[in-house]
mmCIF file of C-alpha atoms in Angstrom:
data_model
loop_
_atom_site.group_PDB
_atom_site.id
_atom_site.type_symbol
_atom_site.label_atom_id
_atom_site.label_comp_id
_atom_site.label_asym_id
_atom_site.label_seq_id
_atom_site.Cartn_x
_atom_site.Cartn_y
_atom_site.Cartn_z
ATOM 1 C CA UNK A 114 123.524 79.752 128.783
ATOM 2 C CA UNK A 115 123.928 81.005 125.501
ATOM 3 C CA UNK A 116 120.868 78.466 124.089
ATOM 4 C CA UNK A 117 118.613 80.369 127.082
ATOM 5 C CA UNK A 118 119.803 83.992 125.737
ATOM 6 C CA UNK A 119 118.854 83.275 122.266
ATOM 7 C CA UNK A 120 115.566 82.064 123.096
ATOM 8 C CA UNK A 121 114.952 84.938 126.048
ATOM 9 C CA UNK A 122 115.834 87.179 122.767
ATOM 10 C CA UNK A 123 113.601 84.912 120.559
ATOM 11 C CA UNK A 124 110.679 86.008 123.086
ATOM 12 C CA UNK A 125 111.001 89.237 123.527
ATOM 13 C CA UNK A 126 111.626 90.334 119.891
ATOM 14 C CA UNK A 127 108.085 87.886 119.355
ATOM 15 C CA UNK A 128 106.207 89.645 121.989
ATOM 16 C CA UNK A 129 107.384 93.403 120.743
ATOM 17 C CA UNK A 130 106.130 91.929 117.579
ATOM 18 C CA UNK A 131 102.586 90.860 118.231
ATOM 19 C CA UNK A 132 102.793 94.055 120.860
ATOM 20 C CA UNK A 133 103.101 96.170 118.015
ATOM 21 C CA UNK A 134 100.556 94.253 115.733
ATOM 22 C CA UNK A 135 97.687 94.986 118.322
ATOM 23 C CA UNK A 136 98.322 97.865 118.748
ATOM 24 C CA UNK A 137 98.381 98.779 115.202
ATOM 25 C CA UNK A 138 94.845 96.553 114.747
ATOM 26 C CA UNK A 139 93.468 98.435 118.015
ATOM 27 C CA UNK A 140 92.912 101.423 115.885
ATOM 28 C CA UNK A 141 90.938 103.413 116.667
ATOM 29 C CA UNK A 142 90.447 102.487 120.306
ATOM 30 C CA UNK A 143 89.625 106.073 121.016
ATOM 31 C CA UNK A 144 86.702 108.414 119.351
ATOM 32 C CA UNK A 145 88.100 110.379 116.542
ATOM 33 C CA UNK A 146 86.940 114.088 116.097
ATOM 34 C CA UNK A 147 85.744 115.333 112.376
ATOM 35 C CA UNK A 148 86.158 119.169 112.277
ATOM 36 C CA UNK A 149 83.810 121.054 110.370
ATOM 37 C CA UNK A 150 85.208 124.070 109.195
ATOM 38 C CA UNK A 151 81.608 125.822 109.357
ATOM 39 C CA UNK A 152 78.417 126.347 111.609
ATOM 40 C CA UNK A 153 76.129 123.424 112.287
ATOM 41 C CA UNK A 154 73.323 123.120 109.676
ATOM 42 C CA UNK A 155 74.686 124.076 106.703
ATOM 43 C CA UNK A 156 76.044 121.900 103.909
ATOM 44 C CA UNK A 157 79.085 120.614 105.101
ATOM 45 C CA UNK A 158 77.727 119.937 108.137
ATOM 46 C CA UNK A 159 75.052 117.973 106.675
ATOM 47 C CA UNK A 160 77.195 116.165 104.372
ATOM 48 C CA UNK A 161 79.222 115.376 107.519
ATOM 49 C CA UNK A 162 77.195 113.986 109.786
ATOM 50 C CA UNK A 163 75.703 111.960 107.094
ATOM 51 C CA UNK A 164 78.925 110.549 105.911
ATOM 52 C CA UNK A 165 79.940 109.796 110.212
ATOM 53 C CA UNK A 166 78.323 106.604 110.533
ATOM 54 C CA UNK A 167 79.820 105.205 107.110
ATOM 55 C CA UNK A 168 82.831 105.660 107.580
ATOM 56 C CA UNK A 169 82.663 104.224 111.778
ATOM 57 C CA UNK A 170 81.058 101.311 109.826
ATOM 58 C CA UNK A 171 84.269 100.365 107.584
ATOM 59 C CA UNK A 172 86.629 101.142 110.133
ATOM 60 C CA UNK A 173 85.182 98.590 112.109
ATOM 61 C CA UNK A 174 85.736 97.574 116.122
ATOM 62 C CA UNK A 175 83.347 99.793 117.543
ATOM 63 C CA UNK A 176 84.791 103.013 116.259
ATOM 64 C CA UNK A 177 83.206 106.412 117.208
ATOM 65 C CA UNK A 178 83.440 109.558 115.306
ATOM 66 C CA UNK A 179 82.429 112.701 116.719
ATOM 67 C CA UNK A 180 81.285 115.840 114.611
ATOM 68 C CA UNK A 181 82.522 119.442 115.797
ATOM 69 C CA UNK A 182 82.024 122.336 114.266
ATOM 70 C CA UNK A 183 84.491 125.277 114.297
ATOM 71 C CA UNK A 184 83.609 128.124 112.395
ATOM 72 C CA UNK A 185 84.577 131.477 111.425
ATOM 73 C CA UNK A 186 87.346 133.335 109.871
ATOM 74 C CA UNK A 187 85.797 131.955 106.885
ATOM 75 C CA UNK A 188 86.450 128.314 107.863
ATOM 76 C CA UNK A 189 90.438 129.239 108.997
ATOM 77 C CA UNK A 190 89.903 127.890 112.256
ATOM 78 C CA UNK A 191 88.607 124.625 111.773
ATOM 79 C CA UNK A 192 91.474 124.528 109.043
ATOM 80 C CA UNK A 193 94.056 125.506 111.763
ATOM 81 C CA UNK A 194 92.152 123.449 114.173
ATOM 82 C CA UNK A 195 92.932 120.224 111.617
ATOM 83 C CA UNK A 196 96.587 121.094 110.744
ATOM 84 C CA UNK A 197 97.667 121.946 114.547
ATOM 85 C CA UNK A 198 96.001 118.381 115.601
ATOM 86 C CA UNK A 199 98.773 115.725 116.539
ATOM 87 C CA UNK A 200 99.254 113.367 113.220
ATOM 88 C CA UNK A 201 97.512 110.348 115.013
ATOM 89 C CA UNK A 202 94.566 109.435 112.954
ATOM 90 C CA UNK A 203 92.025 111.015 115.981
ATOM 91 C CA UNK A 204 91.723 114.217 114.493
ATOM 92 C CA UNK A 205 90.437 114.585 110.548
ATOM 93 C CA UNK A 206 87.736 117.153 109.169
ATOM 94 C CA UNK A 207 86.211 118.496 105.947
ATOM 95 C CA UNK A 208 88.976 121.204 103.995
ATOM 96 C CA UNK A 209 86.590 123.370 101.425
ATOM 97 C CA UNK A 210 87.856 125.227 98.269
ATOM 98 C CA UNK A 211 88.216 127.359 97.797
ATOM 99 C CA UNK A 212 88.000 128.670 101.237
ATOM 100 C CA UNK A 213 91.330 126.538 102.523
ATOM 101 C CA UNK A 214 93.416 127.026 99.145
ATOM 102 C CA UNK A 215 92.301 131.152 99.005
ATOM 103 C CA UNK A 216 92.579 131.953 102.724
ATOM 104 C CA UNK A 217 96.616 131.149 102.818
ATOM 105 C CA UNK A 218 96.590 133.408 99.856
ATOM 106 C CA UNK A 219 94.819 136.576 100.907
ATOM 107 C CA UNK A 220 96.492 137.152 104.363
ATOM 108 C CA UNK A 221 98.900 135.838 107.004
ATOM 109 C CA UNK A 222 96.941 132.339 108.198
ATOM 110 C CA UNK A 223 97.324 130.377 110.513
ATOM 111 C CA UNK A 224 97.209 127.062 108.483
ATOM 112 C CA UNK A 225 99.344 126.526 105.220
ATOM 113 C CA UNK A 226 97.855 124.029 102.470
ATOM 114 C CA UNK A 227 101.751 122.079 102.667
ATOM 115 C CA UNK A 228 100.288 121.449 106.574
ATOM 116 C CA UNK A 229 96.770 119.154 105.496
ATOM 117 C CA UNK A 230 97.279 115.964 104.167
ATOM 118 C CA UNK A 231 93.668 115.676 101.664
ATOM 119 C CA UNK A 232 92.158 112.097 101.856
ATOM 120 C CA UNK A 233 89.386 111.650 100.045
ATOM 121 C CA UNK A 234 87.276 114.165 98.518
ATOM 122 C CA UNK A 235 83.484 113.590 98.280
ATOM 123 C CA UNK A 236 81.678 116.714 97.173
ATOM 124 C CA UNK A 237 82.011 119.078 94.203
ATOM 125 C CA UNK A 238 78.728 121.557 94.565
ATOM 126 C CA UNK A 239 78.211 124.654 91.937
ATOM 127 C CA UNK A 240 77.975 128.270 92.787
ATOM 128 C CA UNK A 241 74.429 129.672 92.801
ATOM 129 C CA UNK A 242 72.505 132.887 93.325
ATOM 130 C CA UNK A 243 69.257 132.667 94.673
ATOM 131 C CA UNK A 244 66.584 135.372 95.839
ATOM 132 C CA UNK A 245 63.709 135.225 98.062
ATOM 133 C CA UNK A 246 60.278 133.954 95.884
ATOM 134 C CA UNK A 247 59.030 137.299 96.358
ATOM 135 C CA UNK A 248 62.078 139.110 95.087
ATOM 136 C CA UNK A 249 61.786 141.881 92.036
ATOM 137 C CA UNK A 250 64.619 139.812 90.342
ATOM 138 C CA UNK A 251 63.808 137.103 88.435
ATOM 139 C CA UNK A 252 66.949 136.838 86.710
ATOM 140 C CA UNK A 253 70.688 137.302 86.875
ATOM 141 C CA UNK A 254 69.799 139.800 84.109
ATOM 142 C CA UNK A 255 67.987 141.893 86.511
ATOM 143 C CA UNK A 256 70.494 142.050 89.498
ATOM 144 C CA UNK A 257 72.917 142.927 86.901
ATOM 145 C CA UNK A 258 70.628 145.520 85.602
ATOM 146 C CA UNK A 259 69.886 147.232 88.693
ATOM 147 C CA UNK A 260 73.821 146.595 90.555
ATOM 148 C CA UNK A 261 74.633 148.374 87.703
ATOM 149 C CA UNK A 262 72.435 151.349 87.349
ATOM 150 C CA UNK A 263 72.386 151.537 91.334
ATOM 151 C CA UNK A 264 75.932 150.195 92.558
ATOM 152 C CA UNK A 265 76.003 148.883 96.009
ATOM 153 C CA UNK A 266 72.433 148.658 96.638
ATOM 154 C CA UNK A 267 71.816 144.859 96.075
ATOM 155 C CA UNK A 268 73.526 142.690 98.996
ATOM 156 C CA UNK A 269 75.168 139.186 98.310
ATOM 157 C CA UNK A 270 75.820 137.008 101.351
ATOM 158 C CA UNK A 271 78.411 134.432 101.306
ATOM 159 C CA UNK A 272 80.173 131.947 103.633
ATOM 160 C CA UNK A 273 82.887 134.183 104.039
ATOM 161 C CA UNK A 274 85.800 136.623 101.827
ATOM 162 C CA UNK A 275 87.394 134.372 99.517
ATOM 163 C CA UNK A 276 84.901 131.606 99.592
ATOM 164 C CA UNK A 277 82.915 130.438 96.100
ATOM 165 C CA UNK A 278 80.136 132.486 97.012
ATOM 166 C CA UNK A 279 82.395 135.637 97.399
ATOM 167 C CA UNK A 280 84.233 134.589 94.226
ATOM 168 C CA UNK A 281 81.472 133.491 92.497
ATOM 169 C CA UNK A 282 80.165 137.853 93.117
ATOM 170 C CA UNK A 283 83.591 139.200 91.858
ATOM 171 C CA UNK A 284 83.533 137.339 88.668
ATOM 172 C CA UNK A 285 80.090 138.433 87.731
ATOM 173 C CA UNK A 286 80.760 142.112 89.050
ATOM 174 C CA UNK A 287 84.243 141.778 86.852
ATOM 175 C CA UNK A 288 82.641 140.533 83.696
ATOM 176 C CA UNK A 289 79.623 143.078 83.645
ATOM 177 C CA UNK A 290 80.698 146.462 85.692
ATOM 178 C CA UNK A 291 78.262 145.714 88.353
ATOM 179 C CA UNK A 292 78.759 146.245 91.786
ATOM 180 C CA UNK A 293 77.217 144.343 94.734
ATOM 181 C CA UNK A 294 77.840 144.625 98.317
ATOM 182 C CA UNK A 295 78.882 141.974 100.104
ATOM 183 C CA UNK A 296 77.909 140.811 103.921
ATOM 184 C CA UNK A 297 79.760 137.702 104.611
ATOM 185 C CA UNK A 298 78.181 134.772 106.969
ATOM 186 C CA UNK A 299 80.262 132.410 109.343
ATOM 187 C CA UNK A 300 78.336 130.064 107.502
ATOM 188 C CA UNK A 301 76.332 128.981 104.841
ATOM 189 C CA UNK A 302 73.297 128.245 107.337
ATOM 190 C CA UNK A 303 73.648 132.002 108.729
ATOM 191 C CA UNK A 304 73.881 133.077 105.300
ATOM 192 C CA UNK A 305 70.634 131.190 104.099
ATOM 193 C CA UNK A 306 68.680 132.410 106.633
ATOM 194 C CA UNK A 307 69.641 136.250 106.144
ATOM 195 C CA UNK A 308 68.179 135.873 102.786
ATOM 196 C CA UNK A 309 65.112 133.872 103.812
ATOM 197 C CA UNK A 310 64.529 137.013 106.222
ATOM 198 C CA UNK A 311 65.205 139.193 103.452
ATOM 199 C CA UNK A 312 68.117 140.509 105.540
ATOM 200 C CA UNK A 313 70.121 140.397 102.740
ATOM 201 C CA UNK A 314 68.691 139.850 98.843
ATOM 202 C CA UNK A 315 70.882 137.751 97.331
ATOM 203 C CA UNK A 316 72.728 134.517 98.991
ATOM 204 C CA UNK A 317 75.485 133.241 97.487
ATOM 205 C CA UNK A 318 75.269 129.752 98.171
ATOM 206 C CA UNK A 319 76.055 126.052 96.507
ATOM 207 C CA UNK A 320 73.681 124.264 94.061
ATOM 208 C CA UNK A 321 72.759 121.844 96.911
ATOM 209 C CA UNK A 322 71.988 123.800 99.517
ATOM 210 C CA UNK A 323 69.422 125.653 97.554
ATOM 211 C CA UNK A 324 67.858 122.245 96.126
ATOM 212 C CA UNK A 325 67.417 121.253 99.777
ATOM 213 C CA UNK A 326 65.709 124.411 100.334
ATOM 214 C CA UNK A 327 63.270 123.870 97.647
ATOM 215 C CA UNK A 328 62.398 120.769 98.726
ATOM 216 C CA UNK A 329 61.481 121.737 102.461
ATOM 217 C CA UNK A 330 59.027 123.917 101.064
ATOM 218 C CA UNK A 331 61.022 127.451 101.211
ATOM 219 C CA UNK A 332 59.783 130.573 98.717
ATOM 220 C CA UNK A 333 63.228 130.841 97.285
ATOM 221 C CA UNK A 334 64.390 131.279 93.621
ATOM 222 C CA UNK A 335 67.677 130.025 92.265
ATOM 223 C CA UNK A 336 68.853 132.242 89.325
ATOM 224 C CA UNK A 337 71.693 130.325 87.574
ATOM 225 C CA UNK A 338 74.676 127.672 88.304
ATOM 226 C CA UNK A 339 77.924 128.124 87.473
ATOM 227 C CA UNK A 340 78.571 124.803 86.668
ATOM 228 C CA UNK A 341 79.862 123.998 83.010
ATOM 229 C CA UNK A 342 76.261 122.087 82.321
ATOM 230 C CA UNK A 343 73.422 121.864 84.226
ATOM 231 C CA UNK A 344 72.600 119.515 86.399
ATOM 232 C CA UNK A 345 70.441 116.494 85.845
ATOM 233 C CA UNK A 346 68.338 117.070 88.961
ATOM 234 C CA UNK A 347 67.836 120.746 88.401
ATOM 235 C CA UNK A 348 67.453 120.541 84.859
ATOM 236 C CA UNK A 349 65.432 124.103 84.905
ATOM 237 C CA UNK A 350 68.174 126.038 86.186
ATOM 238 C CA UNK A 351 70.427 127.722 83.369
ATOM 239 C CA UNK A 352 74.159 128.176 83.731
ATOM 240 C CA UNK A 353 75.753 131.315 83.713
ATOM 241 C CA UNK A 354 77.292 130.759 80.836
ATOM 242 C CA UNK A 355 74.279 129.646 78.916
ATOM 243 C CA UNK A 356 73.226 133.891 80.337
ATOM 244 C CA UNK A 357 76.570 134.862 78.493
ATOM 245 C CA UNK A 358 78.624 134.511 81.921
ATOM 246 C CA UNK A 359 81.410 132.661 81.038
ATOM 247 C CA UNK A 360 82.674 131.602 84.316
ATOM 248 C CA UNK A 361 82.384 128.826 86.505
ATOM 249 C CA UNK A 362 82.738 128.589 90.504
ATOM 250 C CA UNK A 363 82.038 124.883 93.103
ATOM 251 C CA UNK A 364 83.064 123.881 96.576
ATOM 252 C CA UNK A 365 85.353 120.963 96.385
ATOM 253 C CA UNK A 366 84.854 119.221 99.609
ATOM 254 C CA UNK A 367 86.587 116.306 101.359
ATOM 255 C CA UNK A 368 88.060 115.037 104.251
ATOM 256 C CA UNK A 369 91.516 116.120 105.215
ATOM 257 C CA UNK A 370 93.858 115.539 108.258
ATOM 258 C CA UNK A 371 96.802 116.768 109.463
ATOM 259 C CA UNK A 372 100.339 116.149 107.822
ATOM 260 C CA UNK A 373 102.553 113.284 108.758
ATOM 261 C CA UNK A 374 99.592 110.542 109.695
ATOM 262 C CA UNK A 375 101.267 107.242 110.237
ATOM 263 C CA UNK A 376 101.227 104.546 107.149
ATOM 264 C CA UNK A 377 99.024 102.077 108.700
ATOM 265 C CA UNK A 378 96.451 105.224 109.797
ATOM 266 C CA UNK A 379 95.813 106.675 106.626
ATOM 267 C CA UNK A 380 96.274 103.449 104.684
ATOM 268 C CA UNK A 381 93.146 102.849 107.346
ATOM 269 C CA UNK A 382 91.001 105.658 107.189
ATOM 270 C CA UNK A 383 91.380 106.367 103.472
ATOM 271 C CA UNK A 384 90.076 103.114 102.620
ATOM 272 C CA UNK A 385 87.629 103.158 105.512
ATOM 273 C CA UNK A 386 86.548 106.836 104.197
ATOM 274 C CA UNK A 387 86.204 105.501 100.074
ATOM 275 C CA UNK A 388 84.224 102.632 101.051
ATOM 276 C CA UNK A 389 81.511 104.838 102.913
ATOM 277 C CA UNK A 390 81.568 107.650 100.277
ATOM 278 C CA UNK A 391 80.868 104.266 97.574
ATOM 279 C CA UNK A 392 78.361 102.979 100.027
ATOM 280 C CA UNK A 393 74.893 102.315 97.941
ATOM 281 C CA UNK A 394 73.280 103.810 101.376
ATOM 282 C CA UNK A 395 75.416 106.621 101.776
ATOM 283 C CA UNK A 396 75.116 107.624 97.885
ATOM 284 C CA UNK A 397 71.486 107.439 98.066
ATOM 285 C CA UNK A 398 70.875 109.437 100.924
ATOM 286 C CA UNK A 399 73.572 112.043 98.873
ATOM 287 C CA UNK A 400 71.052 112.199 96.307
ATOM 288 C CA UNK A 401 67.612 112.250 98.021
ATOM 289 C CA UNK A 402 69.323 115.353 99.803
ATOM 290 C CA UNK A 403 71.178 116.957 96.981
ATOM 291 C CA UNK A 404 74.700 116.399 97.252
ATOM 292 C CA UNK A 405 77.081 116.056 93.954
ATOM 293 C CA UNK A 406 79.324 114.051 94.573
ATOM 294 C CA UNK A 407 82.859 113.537 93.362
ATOM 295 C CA UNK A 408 85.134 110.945 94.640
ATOM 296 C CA UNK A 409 88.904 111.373 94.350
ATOM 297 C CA UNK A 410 91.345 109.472 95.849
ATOM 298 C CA UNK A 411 94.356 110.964 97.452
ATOM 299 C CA UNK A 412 96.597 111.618 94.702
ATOM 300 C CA UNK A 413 93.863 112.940 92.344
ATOM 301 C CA UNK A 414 92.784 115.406 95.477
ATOM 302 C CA UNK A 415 95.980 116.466 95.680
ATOM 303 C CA UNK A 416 96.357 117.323 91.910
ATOM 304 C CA UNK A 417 93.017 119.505 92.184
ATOM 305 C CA UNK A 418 94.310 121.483 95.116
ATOM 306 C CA UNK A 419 97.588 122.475 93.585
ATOM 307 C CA UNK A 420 96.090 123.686 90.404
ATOM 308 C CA UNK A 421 93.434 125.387 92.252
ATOM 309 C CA UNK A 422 96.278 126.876 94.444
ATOM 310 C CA UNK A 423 97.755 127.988 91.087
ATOM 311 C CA UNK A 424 94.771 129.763 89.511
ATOM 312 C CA UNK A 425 93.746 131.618 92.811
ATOM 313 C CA UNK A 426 97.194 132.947 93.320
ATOM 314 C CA UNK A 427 97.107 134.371 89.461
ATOM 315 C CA UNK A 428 93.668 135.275 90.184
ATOM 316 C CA UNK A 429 94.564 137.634 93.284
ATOM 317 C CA UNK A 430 97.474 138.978 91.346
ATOM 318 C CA UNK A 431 94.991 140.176 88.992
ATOM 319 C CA UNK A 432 92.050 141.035 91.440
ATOM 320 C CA UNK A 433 93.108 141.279 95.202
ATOM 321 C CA UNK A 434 89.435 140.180 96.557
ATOM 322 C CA UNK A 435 90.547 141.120 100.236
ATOM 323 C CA UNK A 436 90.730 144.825 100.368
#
């Protein structure tokens, strides 16, 4: 009797086993959803989508992804809509600084940084201004010029208060008196278009999204990057420092989930998620539409966040940019 208990124990602690193994190599055996913080079309959106079948590639076992955009707020809901997801692995998105490192900052959100667990990072796009080809400005030196002699009277659309593009604006307004006025977009798509329909005369926008524009055949000007250097692929666009700005401003942009994600889950999609963003396919397609990218792994994402979480918090104790 006791020889038939040991081995009814034997099996049944063997079965939970290999229960629990496939189970654990099942995932996903559901579609997972990829938030996008922003409205369909613009950057992050097109980074996304491109990115999608990558990463469904190194995950393996028929795994779906499904993009969904949730905009507005200035990207706080698709934030919130990340951090409020069960910690399961079927729920990750894109988090965008400054946007989900300022927003906590400024007012009352309903997301905290502490609540998104950053992956991988993949993107880390300049700050540009850019005018309509037909614009009277030709340089940053002229919408200086004229924001100063006639404050208010040049519009700046951004992706949103307390985004890089809105940032990017206060800086150059701090460092040289002048003073814009700025009509923020739900997204960077919304915000490129206003400016294309000379809605608005300035957009505030990232190096990439600009480049793309170019190269689709739009009448645009970009005025400067606030990148340290310029980049190889724009090599004819000056920094703002190099035009005695000395300021720099970029979208960090990766792929976040919510806090608490079981071992085996992130160990999964983080390795899934590096392998697409190194993918010789992937990469090339990131440069034939624009996109600089920066991989960091977990740790090194984290770093970035908390210092940026640092510097805006000294920043708006300086300059409150929400008024």
């Amino acid at each position: 009797m006791k020889a038939r208990r040991l081995l009814s124990t034997l099996l049944t602690s063997c079965a939970l086993l290999l229960g629990a193994s496939a189970a654990q190599a099942a995932y996903p055996d559901k579609p997972i959803t990829m938030i996008v913080a922003y409205g369909a079309g613009g950057s992050t959106d097109v980074t996304a989508r491109m990115l999608v079948p990558f990463i469904e590639k190194y995950l393996g076992g028929g795994a779906r992804i499904v993009v969904m955009n949730r905009g507005g707020a200035g990207g706080e809901i698709g934030f919130a809509a990340i951090a409020d997801a069960p910690p399961d692995g079927y729920t990750i998105g894109f988090i965008n600084t400054p946007n989900v490192v300022t927003i906590p900052i400024e007012r009352n959100a309903r997301f905290t940084l502490d609540r998104l667990d950053p992956l991988v990072n993949i993107v880390d796009d300049p700050g540009v201004m850019t005018v309509h080809g037909d614009s009277p400005y030709k340089t940053v030196e002229d919408l200086v010029a004229q924001a100063k002699a006639n404050p208010n009277t040049i519009t700046v659309g951004s992706t949103g208060v307390g985004s890089d593009d809105h940032l990017g604006m206060l800086l150059l307004q701090r460092q040289t008196g002048a003073r814009f006025t700025h009509v923020p977009f739900p997204g960077s798509a919304e915000n490129y278009r206003s400016m294309l329909g000379r809605h608005t005369q300035v957009c505030g926008q990232n190096l990439g999204e600009g480049l793309r524009g170019k190269a689709g055949g739009d009448n645009i000007r970009i005025l400067g990057v606030m990148s340290k250097e310029r980049w190889s692929m724009a090599p004819d666009v000056p920094t703002f420092k190099e035009l005695g700005h000395d300021f720099t401003m970029a979208s960090l942009r990766g792929i976040g989930a919510p806090k608490g994600l079981p071992a085996d889950v992130r160990s999964k999609l983080v390795e899934a998620v590096t392998k697409a963003a190194n993918d010789p396919e992937f990469q090339s397609k990131a440069r034939d539409t624009f996109q600089p990218l920066r991989i960091l792994d977990s740790e090194a994402f984290t770093v970035e966040l908390k210092q940026l979480d640092g510097e805006y918090r000294a920043l708006w104790s300086e300059f409150p940019w929400l008024k």
